[in-house]
Short mmCIF file of C-alpha atoms and ligand atoms in Angstrom, two decimals:
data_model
loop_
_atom_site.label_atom_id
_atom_site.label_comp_id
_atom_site.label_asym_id
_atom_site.label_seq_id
_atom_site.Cartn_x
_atom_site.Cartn_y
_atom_site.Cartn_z
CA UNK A 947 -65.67 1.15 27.10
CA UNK A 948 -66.85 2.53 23.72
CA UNK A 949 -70.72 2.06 22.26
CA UNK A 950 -68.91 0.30 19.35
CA UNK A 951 -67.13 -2.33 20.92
CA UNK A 952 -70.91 -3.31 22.86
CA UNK A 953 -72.17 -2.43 19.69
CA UNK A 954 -69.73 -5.15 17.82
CA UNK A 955 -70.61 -7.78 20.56
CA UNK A 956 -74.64 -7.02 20.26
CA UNK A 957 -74.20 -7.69 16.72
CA UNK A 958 -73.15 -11.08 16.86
CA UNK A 959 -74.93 -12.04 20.11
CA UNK A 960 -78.10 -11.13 17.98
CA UNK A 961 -77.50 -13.34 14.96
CA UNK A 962 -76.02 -16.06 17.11
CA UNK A 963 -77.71 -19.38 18.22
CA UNK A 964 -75.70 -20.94 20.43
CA UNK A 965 -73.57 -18.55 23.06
CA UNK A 966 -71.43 -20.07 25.85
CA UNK A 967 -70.20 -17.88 28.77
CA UNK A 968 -66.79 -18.77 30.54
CA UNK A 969 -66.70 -17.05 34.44
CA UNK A 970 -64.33 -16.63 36.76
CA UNK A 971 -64.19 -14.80 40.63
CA UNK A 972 -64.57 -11.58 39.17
CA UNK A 973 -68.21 -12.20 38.53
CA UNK A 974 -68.86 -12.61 41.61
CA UNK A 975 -66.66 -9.54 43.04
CA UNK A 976 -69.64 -7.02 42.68
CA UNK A 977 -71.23 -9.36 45.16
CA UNK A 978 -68.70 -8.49 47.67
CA UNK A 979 -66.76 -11.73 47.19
CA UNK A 980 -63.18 -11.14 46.78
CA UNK A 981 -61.31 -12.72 44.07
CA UNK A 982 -58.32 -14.93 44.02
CA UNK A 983 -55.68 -12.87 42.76
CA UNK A 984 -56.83 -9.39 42.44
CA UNK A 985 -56.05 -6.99 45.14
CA UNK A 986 -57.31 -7.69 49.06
CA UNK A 987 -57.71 -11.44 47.33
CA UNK A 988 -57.85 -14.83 48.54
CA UNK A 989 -55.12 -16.23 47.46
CA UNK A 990 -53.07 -12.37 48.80
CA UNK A 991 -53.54 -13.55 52.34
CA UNK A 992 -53.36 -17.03 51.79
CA UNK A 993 -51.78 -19.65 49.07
CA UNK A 994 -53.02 -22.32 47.61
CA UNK A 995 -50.60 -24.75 48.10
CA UNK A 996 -51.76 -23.84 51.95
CA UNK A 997 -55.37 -24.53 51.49
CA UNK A 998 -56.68 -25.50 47.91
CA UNK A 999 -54.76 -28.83 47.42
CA UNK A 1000 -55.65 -32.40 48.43
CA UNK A 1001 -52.19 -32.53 50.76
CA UNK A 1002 -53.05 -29.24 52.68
CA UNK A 1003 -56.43 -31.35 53.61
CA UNK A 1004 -54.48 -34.23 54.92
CA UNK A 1005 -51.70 -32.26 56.70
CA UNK A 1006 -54.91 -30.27 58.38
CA UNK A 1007 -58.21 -30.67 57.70
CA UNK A 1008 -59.42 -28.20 60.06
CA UNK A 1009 -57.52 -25.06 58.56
CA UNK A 1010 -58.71 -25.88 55.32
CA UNK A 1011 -62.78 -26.38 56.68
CA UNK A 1012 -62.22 -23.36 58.81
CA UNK A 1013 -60.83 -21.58 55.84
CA UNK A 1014 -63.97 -23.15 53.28
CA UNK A 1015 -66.00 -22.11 56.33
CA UNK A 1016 -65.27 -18.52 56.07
CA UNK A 1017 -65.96 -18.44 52.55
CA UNK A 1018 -69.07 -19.88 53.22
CA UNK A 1019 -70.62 -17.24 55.46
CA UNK A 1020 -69.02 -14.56 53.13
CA UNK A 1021 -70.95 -16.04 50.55
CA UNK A 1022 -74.20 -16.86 52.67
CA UNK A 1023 -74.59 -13.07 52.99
CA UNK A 1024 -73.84 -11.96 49.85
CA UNK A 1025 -76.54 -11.90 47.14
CA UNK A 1026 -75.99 -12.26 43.18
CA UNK A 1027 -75.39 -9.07 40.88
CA UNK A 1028 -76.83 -7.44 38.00
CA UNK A 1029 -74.18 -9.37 35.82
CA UNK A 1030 -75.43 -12.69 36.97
CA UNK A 1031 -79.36 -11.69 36.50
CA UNK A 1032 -78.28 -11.23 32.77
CA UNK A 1033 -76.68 -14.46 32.39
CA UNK A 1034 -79.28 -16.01 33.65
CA UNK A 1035 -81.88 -14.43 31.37
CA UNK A 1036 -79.60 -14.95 28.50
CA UNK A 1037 -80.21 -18.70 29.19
CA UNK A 1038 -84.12 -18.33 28.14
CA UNK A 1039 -83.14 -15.47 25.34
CA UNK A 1040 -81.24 -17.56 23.00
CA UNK A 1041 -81.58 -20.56 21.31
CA UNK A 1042 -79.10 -21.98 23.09
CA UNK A 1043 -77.15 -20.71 25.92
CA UNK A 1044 -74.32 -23.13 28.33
CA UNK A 1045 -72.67 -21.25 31.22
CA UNK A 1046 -69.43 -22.79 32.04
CA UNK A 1047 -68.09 -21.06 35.77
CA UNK A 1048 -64.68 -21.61 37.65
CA UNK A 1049 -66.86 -20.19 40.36
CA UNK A 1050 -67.71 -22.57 43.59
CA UNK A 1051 -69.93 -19.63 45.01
CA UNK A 1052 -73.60 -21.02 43.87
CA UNK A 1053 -73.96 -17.28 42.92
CA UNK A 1054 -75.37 -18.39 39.43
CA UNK A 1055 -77.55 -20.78 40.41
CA UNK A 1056 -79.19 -18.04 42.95
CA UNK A 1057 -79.78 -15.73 39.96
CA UNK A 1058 -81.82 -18.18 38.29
CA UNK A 1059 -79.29 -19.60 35.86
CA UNK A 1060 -79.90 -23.94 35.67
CA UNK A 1061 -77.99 -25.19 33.10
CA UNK A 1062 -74.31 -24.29 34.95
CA UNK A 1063 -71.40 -26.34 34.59
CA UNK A 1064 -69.50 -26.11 37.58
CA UNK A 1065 -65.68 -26.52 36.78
CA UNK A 1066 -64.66 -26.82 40.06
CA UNK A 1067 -67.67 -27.67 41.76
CA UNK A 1068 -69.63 -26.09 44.73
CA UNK A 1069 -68.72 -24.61 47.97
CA UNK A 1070 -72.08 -25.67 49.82
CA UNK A 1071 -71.39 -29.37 48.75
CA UNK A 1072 -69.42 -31.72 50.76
CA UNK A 1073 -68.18 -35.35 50.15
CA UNK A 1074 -67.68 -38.24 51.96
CA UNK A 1075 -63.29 -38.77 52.14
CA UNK A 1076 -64.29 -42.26 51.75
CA UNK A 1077 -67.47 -43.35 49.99
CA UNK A 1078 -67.33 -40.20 47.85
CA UNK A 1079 -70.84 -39.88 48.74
CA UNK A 1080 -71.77 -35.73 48.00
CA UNK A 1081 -73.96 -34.18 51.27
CA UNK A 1082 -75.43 -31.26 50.01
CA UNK A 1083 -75.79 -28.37 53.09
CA UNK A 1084 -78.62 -26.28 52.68
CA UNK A 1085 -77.11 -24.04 50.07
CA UNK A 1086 -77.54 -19.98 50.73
CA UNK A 1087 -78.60 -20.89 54.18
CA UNK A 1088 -75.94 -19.33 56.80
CA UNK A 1089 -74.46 -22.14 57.92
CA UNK A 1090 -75.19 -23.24 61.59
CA UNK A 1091 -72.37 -22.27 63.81
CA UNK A 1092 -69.73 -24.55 62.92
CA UNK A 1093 -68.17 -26.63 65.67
CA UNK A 1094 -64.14 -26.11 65.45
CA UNK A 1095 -63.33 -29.78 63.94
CA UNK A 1096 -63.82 -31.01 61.03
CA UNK A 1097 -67.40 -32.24 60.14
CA UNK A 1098 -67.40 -36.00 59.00
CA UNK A 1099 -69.99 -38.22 57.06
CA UNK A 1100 -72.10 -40.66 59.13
CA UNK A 1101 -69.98 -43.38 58.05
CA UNK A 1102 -67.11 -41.84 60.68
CA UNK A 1103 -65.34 -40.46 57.33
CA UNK A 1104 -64.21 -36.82 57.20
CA UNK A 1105 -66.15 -35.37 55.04
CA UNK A 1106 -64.33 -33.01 52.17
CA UNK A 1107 -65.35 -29.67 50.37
CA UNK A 1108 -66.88 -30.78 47.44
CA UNK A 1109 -64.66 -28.57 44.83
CA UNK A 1110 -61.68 -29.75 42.37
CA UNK A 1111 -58.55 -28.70 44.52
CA UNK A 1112 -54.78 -27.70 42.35
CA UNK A 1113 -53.21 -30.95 41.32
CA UNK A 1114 -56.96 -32.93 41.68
CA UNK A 1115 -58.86 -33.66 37.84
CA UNK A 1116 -62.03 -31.92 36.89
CA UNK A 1117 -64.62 -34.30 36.18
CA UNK A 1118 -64.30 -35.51 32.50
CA UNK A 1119 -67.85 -35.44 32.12
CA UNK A 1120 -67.99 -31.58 32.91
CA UNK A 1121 -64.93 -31.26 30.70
CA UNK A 1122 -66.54 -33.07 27.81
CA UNK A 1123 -69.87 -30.73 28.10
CA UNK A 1124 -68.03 -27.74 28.20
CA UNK A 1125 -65.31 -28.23 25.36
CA UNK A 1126 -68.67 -29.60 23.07
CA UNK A 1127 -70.25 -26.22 24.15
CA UNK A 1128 -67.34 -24.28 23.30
CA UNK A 1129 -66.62 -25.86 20.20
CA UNK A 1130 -70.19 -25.15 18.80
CA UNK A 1131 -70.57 -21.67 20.03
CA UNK A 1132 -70.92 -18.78 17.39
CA UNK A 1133 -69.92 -16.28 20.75
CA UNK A 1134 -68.14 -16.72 23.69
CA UNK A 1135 -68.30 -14.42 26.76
CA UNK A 1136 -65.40 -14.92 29.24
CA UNK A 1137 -66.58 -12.63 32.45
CA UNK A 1138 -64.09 -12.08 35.37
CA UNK A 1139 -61.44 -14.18 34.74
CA UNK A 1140 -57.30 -13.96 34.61
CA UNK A 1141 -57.02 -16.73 32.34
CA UNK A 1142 -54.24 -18.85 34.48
CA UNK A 1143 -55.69 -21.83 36.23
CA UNK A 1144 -56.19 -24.30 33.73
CA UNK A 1145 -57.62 -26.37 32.01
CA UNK A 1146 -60.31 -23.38 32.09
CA UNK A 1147 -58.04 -21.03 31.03
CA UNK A 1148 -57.61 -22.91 27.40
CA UNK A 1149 -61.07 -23.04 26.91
CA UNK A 1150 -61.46 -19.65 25.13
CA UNK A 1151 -58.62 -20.82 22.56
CA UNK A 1152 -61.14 -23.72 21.80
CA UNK A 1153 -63.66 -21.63 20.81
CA UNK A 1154 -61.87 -19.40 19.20
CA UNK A 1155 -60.01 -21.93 17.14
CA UNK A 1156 -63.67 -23.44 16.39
CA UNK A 1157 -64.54 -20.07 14.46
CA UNK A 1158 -66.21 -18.17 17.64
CA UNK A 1159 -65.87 -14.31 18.77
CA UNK A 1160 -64.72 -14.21 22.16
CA UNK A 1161 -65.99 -11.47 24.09
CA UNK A 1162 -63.77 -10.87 26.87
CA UNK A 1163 -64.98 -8.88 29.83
CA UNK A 1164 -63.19 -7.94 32.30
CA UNK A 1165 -62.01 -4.51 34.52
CA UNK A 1166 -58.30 -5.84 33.82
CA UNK A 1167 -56.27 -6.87 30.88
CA UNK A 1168 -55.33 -10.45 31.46
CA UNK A 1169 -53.64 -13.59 29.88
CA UNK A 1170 -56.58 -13.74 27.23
CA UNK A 1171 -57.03 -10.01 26.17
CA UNK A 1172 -54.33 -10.18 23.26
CA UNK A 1173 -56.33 -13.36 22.21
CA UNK A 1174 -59.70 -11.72 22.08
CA UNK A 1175 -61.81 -10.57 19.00
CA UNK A 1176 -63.93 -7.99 20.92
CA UNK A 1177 -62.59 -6.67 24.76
CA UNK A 1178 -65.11 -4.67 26.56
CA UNK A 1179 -63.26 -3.32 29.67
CA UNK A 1180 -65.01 -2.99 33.05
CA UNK A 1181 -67.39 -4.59 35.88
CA UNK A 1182 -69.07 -7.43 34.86
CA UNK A 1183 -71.83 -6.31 36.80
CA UNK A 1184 -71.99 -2.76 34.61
CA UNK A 1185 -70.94 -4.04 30.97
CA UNK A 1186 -73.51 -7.38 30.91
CA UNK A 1187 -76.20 -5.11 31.56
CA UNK A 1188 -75.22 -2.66 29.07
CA UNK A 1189 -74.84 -5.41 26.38
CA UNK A 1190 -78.60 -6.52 26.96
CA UNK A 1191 -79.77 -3.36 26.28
CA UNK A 1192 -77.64 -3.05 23.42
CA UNK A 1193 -79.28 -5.95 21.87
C1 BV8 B 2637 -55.59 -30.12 36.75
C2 BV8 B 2637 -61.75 -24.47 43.47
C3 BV8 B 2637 -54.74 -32.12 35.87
C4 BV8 B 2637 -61.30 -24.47 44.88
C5 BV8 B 2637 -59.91 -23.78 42.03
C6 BV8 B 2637 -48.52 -28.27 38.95
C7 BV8 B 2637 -49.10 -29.30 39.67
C8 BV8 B 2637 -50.45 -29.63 39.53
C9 BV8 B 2637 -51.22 -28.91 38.64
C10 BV8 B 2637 -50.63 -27.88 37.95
C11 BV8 B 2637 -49.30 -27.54 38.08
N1 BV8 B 2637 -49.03 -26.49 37.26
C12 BV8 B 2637 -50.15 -26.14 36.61
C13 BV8 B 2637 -51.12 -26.98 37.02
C14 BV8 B 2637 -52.46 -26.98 36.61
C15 BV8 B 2637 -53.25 -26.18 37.67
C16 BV8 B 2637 -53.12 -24.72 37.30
O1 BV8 B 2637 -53.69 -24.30 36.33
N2 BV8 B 2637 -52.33 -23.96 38.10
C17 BV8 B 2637 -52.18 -22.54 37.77
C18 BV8 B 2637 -52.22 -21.73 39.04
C19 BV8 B 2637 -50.89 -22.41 36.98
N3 BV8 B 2637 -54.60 -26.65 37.51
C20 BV8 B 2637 -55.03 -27.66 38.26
O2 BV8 B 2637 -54.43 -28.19 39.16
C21 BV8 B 2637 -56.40 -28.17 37.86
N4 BV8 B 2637 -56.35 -29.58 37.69
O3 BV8 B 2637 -54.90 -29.48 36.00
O4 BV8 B 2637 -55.63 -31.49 36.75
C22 BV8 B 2637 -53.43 -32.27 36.61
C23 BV8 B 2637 -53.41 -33.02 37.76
C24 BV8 B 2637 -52.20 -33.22 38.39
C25 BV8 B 2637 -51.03 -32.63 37.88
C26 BV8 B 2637 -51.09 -31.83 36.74
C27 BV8 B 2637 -52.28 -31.65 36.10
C28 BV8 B 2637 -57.42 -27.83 38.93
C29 BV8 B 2637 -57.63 -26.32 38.95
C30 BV8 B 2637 -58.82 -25.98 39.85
C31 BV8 B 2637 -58.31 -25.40 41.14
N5 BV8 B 2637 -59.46 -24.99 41.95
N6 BV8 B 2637 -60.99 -23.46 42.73
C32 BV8 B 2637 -61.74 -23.22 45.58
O5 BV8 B 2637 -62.36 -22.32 44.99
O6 BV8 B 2637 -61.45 -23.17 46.79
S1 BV8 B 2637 -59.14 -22.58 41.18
C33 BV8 B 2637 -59.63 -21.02 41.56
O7 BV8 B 2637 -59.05 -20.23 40.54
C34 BV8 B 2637 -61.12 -20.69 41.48
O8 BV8 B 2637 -61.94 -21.70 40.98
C35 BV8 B 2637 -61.11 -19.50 40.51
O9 BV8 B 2637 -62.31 -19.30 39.88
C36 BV8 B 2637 -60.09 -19.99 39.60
C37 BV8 B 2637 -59.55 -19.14 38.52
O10 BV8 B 2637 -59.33 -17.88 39.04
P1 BV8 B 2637 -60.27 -16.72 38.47
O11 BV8 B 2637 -61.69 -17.17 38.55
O12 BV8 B 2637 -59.78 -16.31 37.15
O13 BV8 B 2637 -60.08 -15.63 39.57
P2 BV8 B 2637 -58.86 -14.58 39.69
O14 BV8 B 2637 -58.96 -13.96 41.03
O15 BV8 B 2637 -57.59 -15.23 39.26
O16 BV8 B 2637 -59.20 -13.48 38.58
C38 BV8 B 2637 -60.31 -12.62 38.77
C39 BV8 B 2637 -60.45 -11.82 37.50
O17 BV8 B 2637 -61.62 -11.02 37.61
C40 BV8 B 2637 -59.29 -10.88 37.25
O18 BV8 B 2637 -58.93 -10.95 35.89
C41 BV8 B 2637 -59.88 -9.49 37.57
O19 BV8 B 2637 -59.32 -8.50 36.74
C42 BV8 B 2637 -61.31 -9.70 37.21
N7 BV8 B 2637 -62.27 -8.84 37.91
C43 BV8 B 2637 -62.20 -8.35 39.18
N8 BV8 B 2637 -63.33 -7.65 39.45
C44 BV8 B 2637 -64.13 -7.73 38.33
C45 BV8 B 2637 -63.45 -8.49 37.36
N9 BV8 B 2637 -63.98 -8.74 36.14
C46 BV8 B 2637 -65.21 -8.24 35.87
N10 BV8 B 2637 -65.92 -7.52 36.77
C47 BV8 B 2637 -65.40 -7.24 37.99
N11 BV8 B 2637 -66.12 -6.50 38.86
#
């Protein structure tokens, strides 16, 4: 990664006042967490149509919460990076600063970032299957020792990971914050993401068709590189500290 391309994205991070960031799984992979698609991946051993979709819930409920509840202690022991510690500073730094993630991981939120938009909601949330009511577990605790069967709501309900599954609608509200976001931001930084689930993965076009520079960073090329202004090419958790101290 050269000085100038950092040096390009300082520049306009510095006379910028509103910056939206766009993450995916690989901000979270210096964490220990793997990704979906990149190698030794979630999706490699498993895929999706097995385990992130509303029909693999009612064909099994228990492979899916056994598979959430793996995730869970993955994530219970693993602690944020250097790449989200910037984010969440940038929050207080600028003027105005929304962090959009695809990320259910609650990674963020444990490096101090608060004003998150979670796409695709939370891993340490749950739901009720029928009165939608959300049961929040104590997030970053290690989860008790999980009996094998499903876990259900008090109402008898099985209760539901509380995260947008393929084929299932983000919340329109979330979707309305973060297009507004992207449509006013001067820069956008997409961290750690391949670009194909959507409707996140159009979200850098909006801002880019709005007039911002998007920043991609990422260790990889992926389905957005050709479309970014400024491409700064490795760990998030190396390059967002590098950009801080470049501006
Ligand atoms: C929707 C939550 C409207 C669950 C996730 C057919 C039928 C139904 C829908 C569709 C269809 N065809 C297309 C669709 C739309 C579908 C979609 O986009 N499919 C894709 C696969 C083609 N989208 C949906 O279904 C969405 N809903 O469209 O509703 C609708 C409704 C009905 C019918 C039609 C339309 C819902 C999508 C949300 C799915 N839920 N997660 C859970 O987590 O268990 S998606 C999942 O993928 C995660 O949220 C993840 O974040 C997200 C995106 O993946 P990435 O974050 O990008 O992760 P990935 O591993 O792919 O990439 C990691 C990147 O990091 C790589 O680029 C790598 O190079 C990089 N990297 C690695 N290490 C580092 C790094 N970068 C920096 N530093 C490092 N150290």
């Amino acid at each position: 990664m050269h000085d100038a391309t950092i040096e390009r994205a300082a520049g306009a991070l510095r006379e910028a006042d509103r910056i939206a960031a766009l993450t995916g799984a690989g901000m979270s992979a210096e964490s220990g967490i793997p990704t979906f698609r990149g190698a030794g991946g979630l999706w490699r051993q498993f895929r999706p149509e097995e385990l992130a979709t509303p029909e693999a819930f009612a064909r099994d409920p228990s492979v899916v919460w056994d598979w959430y509840r793996w995730r869970r202690r993955l994530i219970a022991q693993a602690e944020p990076n250097d790449g989200h510690r910037v984010l969440a500073r940038f929050e207080t730094r600028f003027p105005e600063f929304t962090l959009v993630t695809q990320n259910v991981d609650g990674l963020h939120r444990r490096a101090g970032s608060a004003a998150i938009i979670e796409l695709h909601g939370n891993i340490w949330r749950a739901r009720c299957t029928v009165e939608r009511r959300r049961v929040v577990d104590q997030a970053g605790d290690p989860p008790a020792p999980e009996a094998s069967d499903p876990p259900r709501c008090a109402c008898g309900a099985l209760l539901r990971p509380d995260v947008v599954w393929f084929g299932e609608m983000l919340d329109p509200v979330d979707v309305a914050r973060a297009t507004a976001a992207l449509r006013r931001c001067a820069v956008l930084l997409v961290v750690g993401t391949s670009a194909l689930v959507f409707p996140a993965a159009g979200f850098p076009l909006i801002a880019a068709e709005a007039g911002a520079l998007v920043v991609e960073i990422n260790t990889e090329e992926t389905a957005l590189t050709a479309r970014a202004d400024v491409v700064l090419r490795g760990p998030a958790a190396g390059v967002l500290p590098a950009l801080e101290r470049a501006l």
